[in-house]
Amino acid sequence: MTETSAQKVILPDAQTVTEVRHYTDRLFAFRCTRPPSLRFRSGEFVMIGLMGDNGRPLLRAYSIASPSWDDELEFYSIKVPDGPLTSRLQHVQPGDQIILRPKPVGTLVHDALLPGRRLWLFSTGTGFAPFASLIRDPETFEKFDEIIVTHTCRDVAELTYSREIVEAVKSDEMLGELLGADNLAKLRYYPTTTREQSPKMGRITHLIESGEVFSDLGVPPLDPAVDRGMVCGSLAFNLDIKALLEGAGLREGANSEPAEFVIEKAFVGEGV
Ligand SMILES: Cc1cc2nc3c(=O)[nH]c(=O)nc-3n(C[C@H](O)[C@H](O)[C@H](O)COP(=O)(O)OP(=O)(O)OC[C@H]3O[C@@H](n4cnc5c(N)ncnc54)[C@H](O)[C@@H]3O)c2cc1C
Ligand SMILES: NC(=O)c1ccc[n+]([C@@H]2O[C@H](COP(=O)([O-])OP(=O)(O)OC[C@H]3O[C@@H](n4cnc5c(N)ncnc54)[C@H](OP(=O)(O)O)[C@@H]3O)[C@@H](O)[C@H]2O)c1
């Protein structure tokens, strides 16, 4: 996608793409400039998009994948073959412009959780995006003794982005200097696949039910006095995890009423 300079100046809330990385034929990530006035809490989402053929902005909700201290913004995206936005967004190149409405919102934020000792970040597919922000935020390490991020995908290749982010956090010089190596070691990664062979197979929901995730990680079962959760995936996934967390005695929280876990949909709809 190449914009003419005439188009560039008329785009409302325009930001410039600085980097694009493709992971699979269904997944990519990109970075763009950040409006100087944009303040957000790690884990929130904004509306982003492109100008539609009808001359009106075509916008969709996107979790900000970069932490709140980053000079740029990062997004992790699906490519829906016939999707109104992503059939075009997947072709963006550095230098292109996107539209970004600077009004961040969302429930996957520290403010919506009561203090706890262990933070579970449960994700499937692109639901990892808000957690890419949260696990790069020093506040997450300051608030919890242990952070466990689970990511379930169909195939091994779909785990690449989360694996890279976790590895980058663990070797990040600035975070290491700020927090200390011991603090960074608090972050634990539990990737699982469901349709391709990998070291850990199975839906995280099944691994919770069987207790396997707790024995694998050497942690006790979920306890409302200790554990806090953030959940981001398909509607079916969110409902299944919610039932498990509530079964363990955790209550769903919100910005207005913090509790033990929070949930956000990674997308609306049944499938691509
Ligand atoms: C709060 C919130 C945060 C979101 N954050 C992200 C994000 O960080 N990254 C991202 O890629 N998408 C995210 N989405 C989904 C996003 O808003 C769009 O739906 C997506 O970009 C596809 O847009 P589209 O116009 O191409 O197709 P749409 O018409 O929006 O979607 C077509 C169909 O594709 C499927 N689909 C859409 N998005 C996804 C997805 N992410 N994973 C799997 N299937 C999907 C759904 O079945 C949907 O019915 C988020 C949605 C919500 C509600
Ligand atoms: N990923 C692909 O290669 C692919 C290709 C073409 C089209 N699609 C379509 O795209 C849509 C989104 O695909 P996606 O792979 O991003 O998301 P998804 O279908 O929600 O699956 C992502 C991961 O979450 C797991 N999962 C799904 N529902 C769950 C639940 N209720 N509890 C626990 N785990 C659950 C899946 O396991 P299971 O494998 O056990 O379901 C999979 O490992 C799907 O509807 C699909 O039809 C996907």
Short mmCIF file of C-alpha atoms and ligand atoms in Angstrom, two decimals:
data_model
loop_
_atom_site.label_atom_id
_atom_site.label_comp_id
_atom_site.label_asym_id
_atom_site.label_seq_id
_atom_site.Cartn_x
_atom_site.Cartn_y
_atom_site.Cartn_z
CA MET A 1 0.00 0.00 0.00
CA THR A 2 1.57 3.28 -1.02
CA GLU A 3 -0.04 6.59 -0.09
CA THR A 4 0.55 9.76 -2.04
CA SER A 5 1.75 12.76 -0.05
CA ALA A 6 -1.58 14.46 -0.83
CA GLN A 7 -3.42 11.57 0.90
CA LYS A 8 -1.03 11.70 3.84
CA VAL A 9 -1.95 15.19 4.92
CA ILE A 10 -5.72 14.65 4.81
CA LEU A 11 -5.87 11.44 6.91
CA PRO A 12 -7.43 12.20 10.31
CA ASP A 13 -5.40 11.05 13.35
CA ALA A 14 -2.68 9.75 11.00
CA GLN A 15 0.32 7.81 12.32
CA THR A 16 3.22 6.49 10.27
CA VAL A 17 4.13 2.79 10.15
CA THR A 18 7.79 2.28 11.12
CA GLU A 19 8.22 -1.52 11.03
CA VAL A 20 6.29 -4.60 9.84
CA ARG A 21 6.99 -8.25 10.71
CA HIS A 22 5.03 -11.16 9.24
CA TYR A 23 4.85 -14.34 11.32
CA THR A 24 2.53 -16.63 9.37
CA ASP A 25 0.05 -16.24 6.53
CA ARG A 26 -2.50 -15.34 9.26
CA LEU A 27 -0.45 -13.19 11.67
CA PHE A 28 1.71 -10.08 11.57
CA ALA A 29 2.89 -7.29 13.85
CA PHE A 30 3.66 -3.68 13.08
CA ARG A 31 4.91 -0.58 14.82
CA CYS A 32 3.92 3.02 14.21
CA THR A 33 4.54 6.48 15.54
CA ARG A 34 2.79 7.46 18.78
CA PRO A 35 0.80 10.68 19.09
CA PRO A 36 2.74 12.78 21.66
CA SER A 37 -0.47 13.40 23.62
CA LEU A 38 -1.49 9.71 23.81
CA ARG A 39 -1.41 8.35 27.36
CA PHE A 40 -2.64 4.80 27.98
CA ARG A 41 -2.49 2.07 30.59
CA SER A 42 -0.69 -1.10 29.50
CA GLY A 43 -3.36 -3.62 28.39
CA GLU A 44 -5.79 -1.09 26.87
CA PHE A 45 -7.07 -1.00 23.29
CA VAL A 46 -7.68 1.74 20.73
CA MET A 47 -9.49 2.02 17.40
CA ILE A 48 -7.15 1.88 14.41
CA GLY A 49 -7.70 1.54 10.68
CA LEU A 50 -7.38 2.85 7.18
CA MET A 51 -9.39 5.20 5.00
CA GLY A 52 -12.20 3.22 3.34
CA ASP A 53 -12.98 3.39 -0.37
CA ASN A 54 -16.03 5.48 0.53
CA GLY A 55 -13.75 8.16 1.98
CA ARG A 56 -14.70 7.28 5.56
CA PRO A 57 -12.34 5.75 8.13
CA LEU A 58 -12.62 1.95 8.46
CA LEU A 59 -11.74 1.31 12.10
CA ARG A 60 -11.40 -1.77 14.33
CA ALA A 61 -10.52 -2.31 17.99
CA TYR A 62 -6.85 -3.25 18.56
CA SER A 63 -5.01 -3.94 21.79
CA ILE A 64 -1.86 -1.90 22.11
CA ALA A 65 0.92 -4.52 22.30
CA SER A 66 3.66 -2.09 23.32
CA PRO A 67 4.10 -0.92 26.91
CA SER A 68 3.00 2.53 28.02
CA TRP A 69 6.61 3.79 28.27
CA ASP A 70 7.47 3.01 24.62
CA ASP A 71 7.99 5.96 22.23
CA GLU A 72 6.23 4.02 19.48
CA LEU A 73 3.09 1.86 19.39
CA GLU A 74 3.02 -1.82 18.43
CA PHE A 75 0.09 -3.93 17.25
CA TYR A 76 -0.23 -7.68 16.69
CA SER A 77 -2.77 -8.55 14.03
CA ILE A 78 -4.71 -11.31 12.39
CA LYS A 79 -5.03 -11.37 8.58
CA VAL A 80 -8.63 -12.22 7.71
CA PRO A 81 -8.63 -13.04 3.97
CA ASP A 82 -11.90 -11.20 3.26
CA GLY A 83 -11.83 -8.97 6.33
CA PRO A 84 -12.78 -5.39 5.47
CA LEU A 85 -9.78 -3.99 7.38
CA THR A 86 -7.14 -6.71 7.63
CA SER A 87 -7.33 -7.77 3.96
CA ARG A 88 -5.76 -4.33 3.38
CA LEU A 89 -3.93 -3.68 6.66
CA GLN A 90 -1.77 -6.79 6.13
CA HIS A 91 -0.10 -5.00 3.19
CA VAL A 92 1.07 -1.90 5.10
CA GLN A 93 4.74 -0.99 4.70
CA PRO A 94 7.07 1.31 6.65
CA GLY A 95 6.24 4.90 5.64
CA ASP A 96 2.51 4.18 5.10
CA GLN A 97 -0.07 5.89 7.24
CA ILE A 98 -2.75 4.38 9.43
CA ILE A 99 -5.54 6.06 11.38
CA LEU A 100 -5.39 5.86 15.18
CA ARG A 101 -8.07 7.32 17.41
CA PRO A 102 -6.25 8.34 20.60
CA LYS A 103 -8.94 7.18 23.07
CA PRO A 104 -7.59 4.10 24.91
CA VAL A 105 -10.03 1.96 26.92
CA GLY A 106 -10.23 -1.56 28.32
CA THR A 107 -10.47 -3.82 31.35
CA LEU A 108 -7.15 -5.70 31.12
CA VAL A 109 -5.45 -3.17 33.38
CA HIS A 110 -3.85 -3.35 36.80
CA ASP A 111 -6.43 -0.91 38.19
CA ALA A 112 -9.20 -3.52 37.68
CA LEU A 113 -7.45 -6.13 39.87
CA LEU A 114 -7.12 -6.26 43.63
CA PRO A 115 -3.56 -6.76 44.91
CA GLY A 116 -2.38 -10.39 44.71
CA ARG A 117 0.81 -12.45 44.62
CA ARG A 118 0.61 -14.39 41.33
CA LEU A 119 -0.68 -12.98 38.05
CA TRP A 120 -2.00 -15.39 35.38
CA LEU A 121 -2.28 -14.02 31.84
CA PHE A 122 -4.40 -16.50 29.83
CA SER A 123 -4.49 -16.03 26.03
CA THR A 124 -5.31 -17.70 22.74
CA GLY A 125 -4.35 -16.46 19.24
CA THR A 126 -4.04 -12.67 18.97
CA GLY A 127 -5.35 -12.45 22.55
CA PHE A 128 -1.69 -12.37 23.55
CA ALA A 129 -1.47 -8.73 22.29
CA PRO A 130 -2.50 -6.91 25.51
CA PHE A 131 -0.15 -9.16 27.48
CA ALA A 132 2.75 -8.18 25.21
CA SER A 133 2.15 -4.72 26.65
CA LEU A 134 1.67 -5.79 30.27
CA ILE A 135 4.75 -8.05 30.47
CA ARG A 136 6.92 -5.18 29.22
CA ASP A 137 5.58 -2.84 31.91
CA PRO A 138 7.69 -2.56 35.11
CA GLU A 139 4.47 -2.09 37.13
CA THR A 140 3.54 -5.73 36.44
CA PHE A 141 6.79 -6.91 38.07
CA GLU A 142 6.45 -4.48 40.95
CA LYS A 143 2.91 -5.64 41.76
CA PHE A 144 3.36 -9.44 41.58
CA ASP A 145 5.82 -12.05 42.88
CA GLU A 146 5.17 -14.28 39.87
CA ILE A 147 3.72 -13.69 36.40
CA ILE A 148 2.61 -16.69 34.33
CA VAL A 149 1.66 -16.06 30.73
CA THR A 150 -0.13 -18.89 28.94
CA HIS A 151 -0.62 -18.82 25.18
CA THR A 152 -2.58 -21.50 23.33
CA CYS A 153 -2.56 -21.67 19.53
CA ARG A 154 -3.32 -24.27 16.94
CA ASP A 155 0.22 -24.43 15.51
CA VAL A 156 3.78 -23.89 16.73
CA ALA A 157 4.39 -21.02 14.26
CA GLU A 158 1.48 -19.11 15.82
CA LEU A 159 3.43 -18.98 19.10
CA THR A 160 6.45 -17.21 17.56
CA TYR A 161 5.43 -13.67 18.49
CA SER A 162 4.75 -14.45 22.16
CA ARG A 163 7.96 -16.49 22.44
CA GLU A 164 9.99 -13.62 20.98
CA ILE A 165 8.42 -11.04 23.29
CA VAL A 166 9.00 -13.15 26.41
CA GLU A 167 12.63 -13.79 25.39
CA ALA A 168 13.13 -10.09 24.68
CA VAL A 169 11.74 -9.11 28.10
CA LYS A 170 14.02 -11.55 29.89
CA SER A 171 17.10 -10.13 28.15
CA ASP A 172 16.01 -6.48 28.12
CA GLU A 173 18.85 -4.35 29.50
CA MET A 174 16.68 -1.44 30.56
CA LEU A 175 14.12 -3.60 32.37
CA GLY A 176 16.94 -5.68 33.87
CA GLU A 177 18.67 -2.56 35.18
CA LEU A 178 15.44 -1.12 36.53
CA LEU A 179 14.06 -4.29 38.10
CA GLY A 180 17.05 -6.62 38.57
CA ALA A 181 17.55 -10.05 37.01
CA ASP A 182 15.67 -11.78 39.88
CA ASN A 183 12.59 -9.75 39.10
CA LEU A 184 12.66 -10.62 35.39
CA ALA A 185 12.91 -14.31 36.36
CA LYS A 186 9.42 -13.92 37.87
CA LEU A 187 8.03 -14.05 34.33
CA ARG A 188 7.13 -17.58 33.24
CA TYR A 189 5.91 -18.66 29.81
CA TYR A 190 3.56 -21.60 29.25
CA PRO A 191 2.89 -22.07 25.51
CA THR A 192 0.62 -24.87 24.30
CA THR A 193 -0.58 -26.06 20.89
CA THR A 194 -3.72 -27.99 20.02
CA ARG A 195 -3.31 -29.11 16.41
CA GLU A 196 0.44 -29.47 15.87
CA GLN A 197 2.88 -31.49 17.94
CA SER A 198 4.85 -29.37 20.44
CA PRO A 199 6.44 -29.91 23.87
CA LYS A 200 3.10 -29.06 25.54
CA MET A 201 -0.12 -30.05 23.84
CA GLY A 202 -3.69 -29.18 24.81
CA ARG A 203 -6.11 -26.36 25.53
CA ILE A 204 -5.10 -24.44 28.66
CA THR A 205 -8.63 -24.95 29.98
CA HIS A 206 -8.14 -28.73 29.89
CA LEU A 207 -4.70 -28.38 31.47
CA ILE A 208 -6.24 -26.37 34.32
CA GLU A 209 -9.03 -28.91 34.78
CA SER A 210 -6.57 -31.82 34.91
CA GLY A 211 -4.22 -29.87 37.17
CA GLU A 212 -1.35 -30.46 34.70
CA VAL A 213 -0.47 -26.77 34.36
CA PHE A 214 0.01 -26.48 38.13
CA SER A 215 2.22 -29.57 38.39
CA ASP A 216 4.21 -28.52 35.29
CA LEU A 217 4.92 -25.12 36.83
CA GLY A 218 5.21 -26.32 40.41
CA VAL A 219 2.55 -23.92 41.71
CA PRO A 220 -0.54 -24.65 43.83
CA PRO A 221 -4.04 -24.65 42.29
CA LEU A 222 -5.85 -21.31 41.83
CA ASP A 223 -6.59 -19.55 45.10
CA PRO A 224 -8.51 -16.26 45.37
CA ALA A 225 -6.25 -15.13 48.22
CA VAL A 226 -3.14 -15.40 46.01
CA ASP A 227 -3.98 -15.58 42.31
CA ARG A 228 -5.14 -12.88 39.91
CA GLY A 229 -6.08 -13.45 36.27
CA MET A 230 -6.40 -11.61 33.01
CA VAL A 231 -8.07 -13.41 30.10
CA CYS A 232 -8.06 -12.58 26.38
CA GLY A 233 -9.23 -14.89 23.60
CA SER A 234 -12.30 -15.93 21.62
CA LEU A 235 -15.72 -15.71 23.27
CA ALA A 236 -15.82 -19.49 23.80
CA PHE A 237 -12.38 -19.45 25.41
CA ASN A 238 -13.25 -16.52 27.65
CA LEU A 239 -16.43 -18.21 28.86
CA ASP A 240 -14.64 -21.49 29.60
CA ILE A 241 -11.84 -19.79 31.54
CA LYS A 242 -14.32 -17.58 33.39
CA ALA A 243 -16.19 -20.70 34.59
CA LEU A 244 -12.92 -22.25 35.78
CA LEU A 245 -11.79 -19.11 37.61
CA GLU A 246 -15.19 -18.62 39.23
CA GLY A 247 -15.19 -22.30 40.18
CA ALA A 248 -11.93 -21.63 42.03
CA GLY A 249 -13.56 -18.74 43.91
CA LEU A 250 -12.18 -15.78 41.90
CA ARG A 251 -14.59 -12.95 41.02
CA GLU A 252 -14.66 -10.89 37.82
CA GLY A 253 -13.53 -7.30 38.28
CA ALA A 254 -13.85 -4.05 36.35
CA ASN A 255 -12.23 -0.62 36.37
CA SER A 256 -15.04 0.61 38.64
CA GLU A 257 -14.92 -2.45 40.92
CA PRO A 258 -11.56 -4.28 41.06
CA ALA A 259 -11.66 -8.00 41.90
CA GLU A 260 -9.62 -11.15 41.18
CA PHE A 261 -9.82 -11.49 37.37
CA VAL A 262 -10.69 -9.51 34.25
CA ILE A 263 -11.69 -10.55 30.74
CA GLU A 264 -11.66 -9.02 27.27
CA LYS A 265 -12.59 -10.46 23.88
CA ALA A 266 -9.72 -10.76 21.38
CA PHE A 267 -12.26 -10.44 18.56
CA VAL A 268 -15.98 -10.45 17.89
CA GLY A 269 -17.52 -13.24 15.79
CA GLU A 270 -17.34 -16.96 15.29
CA GLY A 271 -14.44 -17.47 12.90
CA VAL A 272 -12.52 -16.36 9.83
C1 LIG B 1 -11.50 -5.28 22.41
C2 LIG B 1 -10.96 -5.86 21.11
C3 LIG B 1 -9.58 -5.87 20.90
C4 LIG B 1 -9.07 -6.42 19.71
N1 LIG B 1 -7.71 -6.47 19.55
C5 LIG B 1 -7.20 -7.07 18.43
C6 LIG B 1 -5.78 -7.21 18.26
O1 LIG B 1 -4.97 -6.76 19.09
N2 LIG B 1 -5.34 -7.84 17.15
C7 LIG B 1 -6.21 -8.34 16.21
O2 LIG B 1 -5.76 -8.92 15.23
N3 LIG B 1 -7.54 -8.20 16.33
C8 LIG B 1 -8.05 -7.56 17.41
N4 LIG B 1 -9.42 -7.42 17.53
C9 LIG B 1 -10.26 -7.78 16.39
C10 LIG B 1 -10.29 -6.59 15.39
O3 LIG B 1 -11.08 -5.57 15.96
C11 LIG B 1 -10.85 -6.95 14.00
O4 LIG B 1 -11.98 -7.76 14.09
C12 LIG B 1 -9.80 -7.65 13.13
O5 LIG B 1 -8.74 -6.75 12.90
C13 LIG B 1 -10.36 -8.09 11.78
O6 LIG B 1 -10.87 -6.96 11.10
P1 LIG B 1 -11.50 -7.13 9.67
O7 LIG B 1 -12.21 -5.86 9.31
O8 LIG B 1 -10.46 -7.61 8.69
O9 LIG B 1 -12.56 -8.31 9.82
P2 LIG B 1 -13.84 -8.32 10.77
O10 LIG B 1 -15.05 -8.10 9.92
O11 LIG B 1 -13.65 -7.41 11.92
O12 LIG B 1 -13.79 -9.82 11.27
C14 LIG B 1 -14.18 -10.90 10.42
C15 LIG B 1 -14.14 -12.18 11.22
O13 LIG B 1 -12.78 -12.55 11.45
C16 LIG B 1 -12.64 -13.16 12.72
N5 LIG B 1 -11.60 -12.42 13.48
C17 LIG B 1 -11.52 -11.07 13.62
N6 LIG B 1 -10.45 -10.75 14.38
C18 LIG B 1 -9.85 -11.91 14.72
C19 LIG B 1 -8.70 -12.23 15.50
N7 LIG B 1 -7.96 -11.25 16.08
N8 LIG B 1 -8.37 -13.53 15.65
C20 LIG B 1 -9.11 -14.52 15.06
N9 LIG B 1 -10.22 -14.27 14.31
C21 LIG B 1 -10.59 -12.99 14.14
C22 LIG B 1 -14.01 -13.06 13.41
O14 LIG B 1 -14.64 -14.30 13.30
C23 LIG B 1 -14.77 -12.05 12.62
O15 LIG B 1 -16.14 -12.31 12.58
C24 LIG B 1 -9.96 -6.90 18.71
C25 LIG B 1 -11.34 -6.84 18.91
C26 LIG B 1 -11.85 -6.36 20.10
C27 LIG B 1 -13.34 -6.35 20.31
N1 LIG B 2 -5.42 -20.92 13.10
C1 LIG B 2 -5.61 -21.32 11.86
O1 LIG B 2 -4.72 -21.94 11.28
C2 LIG B 2 -6.86 -21.00 11.10
C3 LIG B 2 -6.89 -21.21 9.74
C4 LIG B 2 -8.03 -20.87 9.02
C5 LIG B 2 -9.13 -20.35 9.66
N2 LIG B 2 -9.11 -20.18 10.99
C6 LIG B 2 -10.32 -19.62 11.61
O2 LIG B 2 -9.99 -18.46 12.36
C7 LIG B 2 -10.76 -18.40 13.57
C8 LIG B 2 -9.84 -18.00 14.67
O3 LIG B 2 -8.78 -18.93 14.69
P1 LIG B 2 -7.68 -18.91 15.82
O4 LIG B 2 -6.84 -20.12 15.63
O5 LIG B 2 -7.03 -17.58 15.85
O6 LIG B 2 -8.59 -18.98 17.14
P2 LIG B 2 -9.35 -20.18 17.82
O7 LIG B 2 -10.11 -21.01 16.86
O8 LIG B 2 -10.10 -19.53 18.93
O9 LIG B 2 -8.16 -21.10 18.41
C9 LIG B 2 -6.99 -20.58 19.06
C10 LIG B 2 -6.57 -21.58 20.11
O10 LIG B 2 -7.51 -21.53 21.16
C11 LIG B 2 -8.01 -22.82 21.44
N3 LIG B 2 -9.38 -22.71 21.86
C12 LIG B 2 -10.45 -22.42 21.11
N4 LIG B 2 -11.57 -22.43 21.85
C13 LIG B 2 -11.19 -22.72 23.10
C14 LIG B 2 -11.89 -22.87 24.32
N5 LIG B 2 -13.23 -22.73 24.39
N6 LIG B 2 -11.19 -23.18 25.43
C15 LIG B 2 -9.86 -23.35 25.38
N7 LIG B 2 -9.13 -23.21 24.25
C16 LIG B 2 -9.79 -22.90 23.12
C17 LIG B 2 -7.88 -23.56 20.13
O11 LIG B 2 -7.87 -24.95 20.39
P3 LIG B 2 -8.56 -26.03 19.37
O12 LIG B 2 -7.60 -26.24 18.27
O13 LIG B 2 -8.76 -27.22 20.27
O14 LIG B 2 -9.87 -25.43 18.92
C18 LIG B 2 -6.58 -23.01 19.58
O15 LIG B 2 -5.47 -23.70 20.10
C19 LIG B 2 -11.33 -19.80 13.82
O16 LIG B 2 -12.73 -19.72 13.99
C20 LIG B 2 -10.96 -20.60 12.57
O17 LIG B 2 -12.09 -21.21 11.98
C21 LIG B 2 -7.99 -20.47 11.73
#
